[in-house]
Amino acid sequence: MSDSYDSNDSDEFGETTPDGIEIPVGPAGDTDPGDAVPYGGDDDEVRRVEAALYARIGEQSPEHRLTATRRAVELLGDPHLAYPVIHVTGTNGKTSTARMTESIVRAHGLRTGLMTSPHLVSIRERIVIDGQPIAPDRFVENWDDITPILAMTDQELTDKGELPLTFFEALTVLALACFAEAPVDVAVIEVGMGGEWDSTNVVQSQVAVLTPIAIDHAKQLGNTVAEIARTKSGIIKPSSAVVSSAQVPEALAELVRAAELTESTLAVEGTGFSVVDVTPAVGGQLITVQGVAGRYDDLFLPLFGVHQAHNAAVAIAAVESFIGRGTQALDEDVLSEGLAGATSPGRLQPIAQDPTVVVDAAHNPHGAKALADALPVAFPSEHVVGVVGILADKDARGFVRALKDTIATFVVTQPPGERALDADEFARIVVDEVGNDRVVVEPSLTQALQEARDLADEAEAEDAMVLVAGSIVMVGAVMDLVHGEGEAK
């Protein structure tokens, strides 16, 4: 069997294992990963709602409070109590884990809601109903329905000398209302930042999921892993089921403490469940997982990288903990269907050919290390040209160090938005780490992508490729650019 993704194979099924298992081709099996991203589909009304949200305090400046969101949902009649919740936090991998969890739950015949952040192209990606971004009309109608309540909450807050609802607080209220209106049978909700005081923490979750915890958003969450883990463990509710990725000792200690204080069960990867085997396959990988309640052999996961295999194990344990409280194994056919249908747009995703262009949302050293480990397996190449840009509040030097042995030439640019690190400033860091002869500076993202493609075309290696990484916002912008190229043809 081939151990890499064949980007030129257009057949629905690429190869068959000796056991007769058909392996779908492509990063999402027989599902186009672009289906999960509503390119260019936002009308003026959706943009009106988006503008109203962005007029509020930005999501990178969260208020450390739950009272504001609690008051808003209380005035709405507590929509967040209308369905059970699987709540997901962590530093890296939480979006992919949330998406896999939702896909597995949906395969069991349950109507699902999924809230993730940030979005790549359309704000509607953040609120997913039954596997699809919320329809434009439902997005707008739900917003118009809750607007008077948001205004009332804003007034009460300002009367008390507090700031009105922030972007993310208002968005959380909207998502919770959308899920109740759908209605959904279960919601999988990703924390925006931290956990304890994140606005999503108004929910009463039955399962709390924690992906790997590392240092990120230090200004908001703390300068040590223990501090960050303490804040993230705040999502654990009394007598709930807690599922965690493998953690460094100082993070695990905080999770153990929180589970004991809340009288919750705790299943940790490595002892409570584990990845038994990972085999690269066409369009993804075959994984064997020992779950909390059962063992599952040779599951096809249409995502690349060993880190995604570990995310899948966490998702499986989370669903086992939700369905049957971890006492009964999942139906293997249903589980296979759920995993095979999982997508994670912008995560080690090929979006163009000739040369191959792969995007990845890695934006901190931990994510970049996972990318560096996964890329050579998923997309073997003797010459990788990297389009890199990063936000000013990230560990730019650590990000570059993690990728310096993977990327041959760095095309340094900057993501859209005011939070971007200036391309020239970032370039000085990159040059300091890899040398001047491996760096090209192009502040324009459009020109940077073209420059990288040209460099890949000119490289002596036939399998030269382009990798775009460093910022989720930048990845989304590149995906939109490439999609626009296809539309123009």
PDB file of C-alpha atoms in Angstrom, residues 280 304-308 310 348 360 365-380 402-403 405-406 467:
ATOM      1  CA  PRO A 280      -0.324   5.660   6.757  1.00  0.00           C
ATOM      2  CA  PHE A 304      -3.116  13.338   8.207  1.00  0.00           C
ATOM      3  CA  GLY A 305      -0.601  13.178  11.041  1.00  0.00           C
ATOM      4  CA  VAL A 306      -0.076  11.016  14.106  1.00  0.00           C
ATOM      5  CA  HIS A 307      -1.374  13.930  16.179  1.00  0.00           C
ATOM      6  CA  GLN A 308      -4.746  13.489  14.452  1.00  0.00           C
ATOM      7  CA  HIS A 310      -4.362  10.896  19.037  1.00  0.00           C
ATOM      8  CA  LEU A 348      -2.797  19.614   6.871  1.00  0.00           C
ATOM      9  CA  ASP A 360      -2.136  23.992   8.086  1.00  0.00           C
ATOM     10  CA  PRO A 365       5.510  25.827  18.615  1.00  0.00           C
ATOM     11  CA  HIS A 366       3.491  22.816  19.770  1.00  0.00           C
ATOM     12  CA  GLY A 367       1.341  22.873  16.632  1.00  0.00           C
ATOM     13  CA  ALA A 368       4.350  23.520  14.404  1.00  0.00           C
ATOM     14  CA  LYS A 369       6.155  20.500  15.870  1.00  0.00           C
ATOM     15  CA  ALA A 370       3.142  18.300  15.097  1.00  0.00           C
ATOM     16  CA  LEU A 371       3.114  19.731  11.564  1.00  0.00           C
ATOM     17  CA  ALA A 372       6.834  19.066  11.106  1.00  0.00           C
ATOM     18  CA  ASP A 373       6.335  15.440  12.170  1.00  0.00           C
ATOM     19  CA  ALA A 374       3.266  14.876  10.002  1.00  0.00           C
ATOM     20  CA  LEU A 375       4.148  16.634   6.738  1.00  0.00           C
ATOM     21  CA  PRO A 376       6.909  14.256   5.520  1.00  0.00           C
ATOM     22  CA  VAL A 377       4.620  11.258   6.060  1.00  0.00           C
ATOM     23  CA  ALA A 378       1.509  12.766   4.486  1.00  0.00           C
ATOM     24  CA  PHE A 379       3.231  14.698   1.683  1.00  0.00           C
ATOM     25  CA  PRO A 380       6.797  13.495   1.114  1.00  0.00           C
ATOM     26  CA  ALA A 402       9.969  23.835  14.953  1.00  0.00           C
ATOM     27  CA  LEU A 403       9.842  24.116  11.144  1.00  0.00           C
ATOM     28  CA  ASP A 405      14.370  21.510   9.285  1.00  0.00           C
ATOM     29  CA  THR A 406      11.152  20.982   7.301  1.00  0.00           C
ATOM     30  CA  LEU A 467       3.182  24.834   2.717  1.00  0.00           C
TER      31      LEU A 467
END
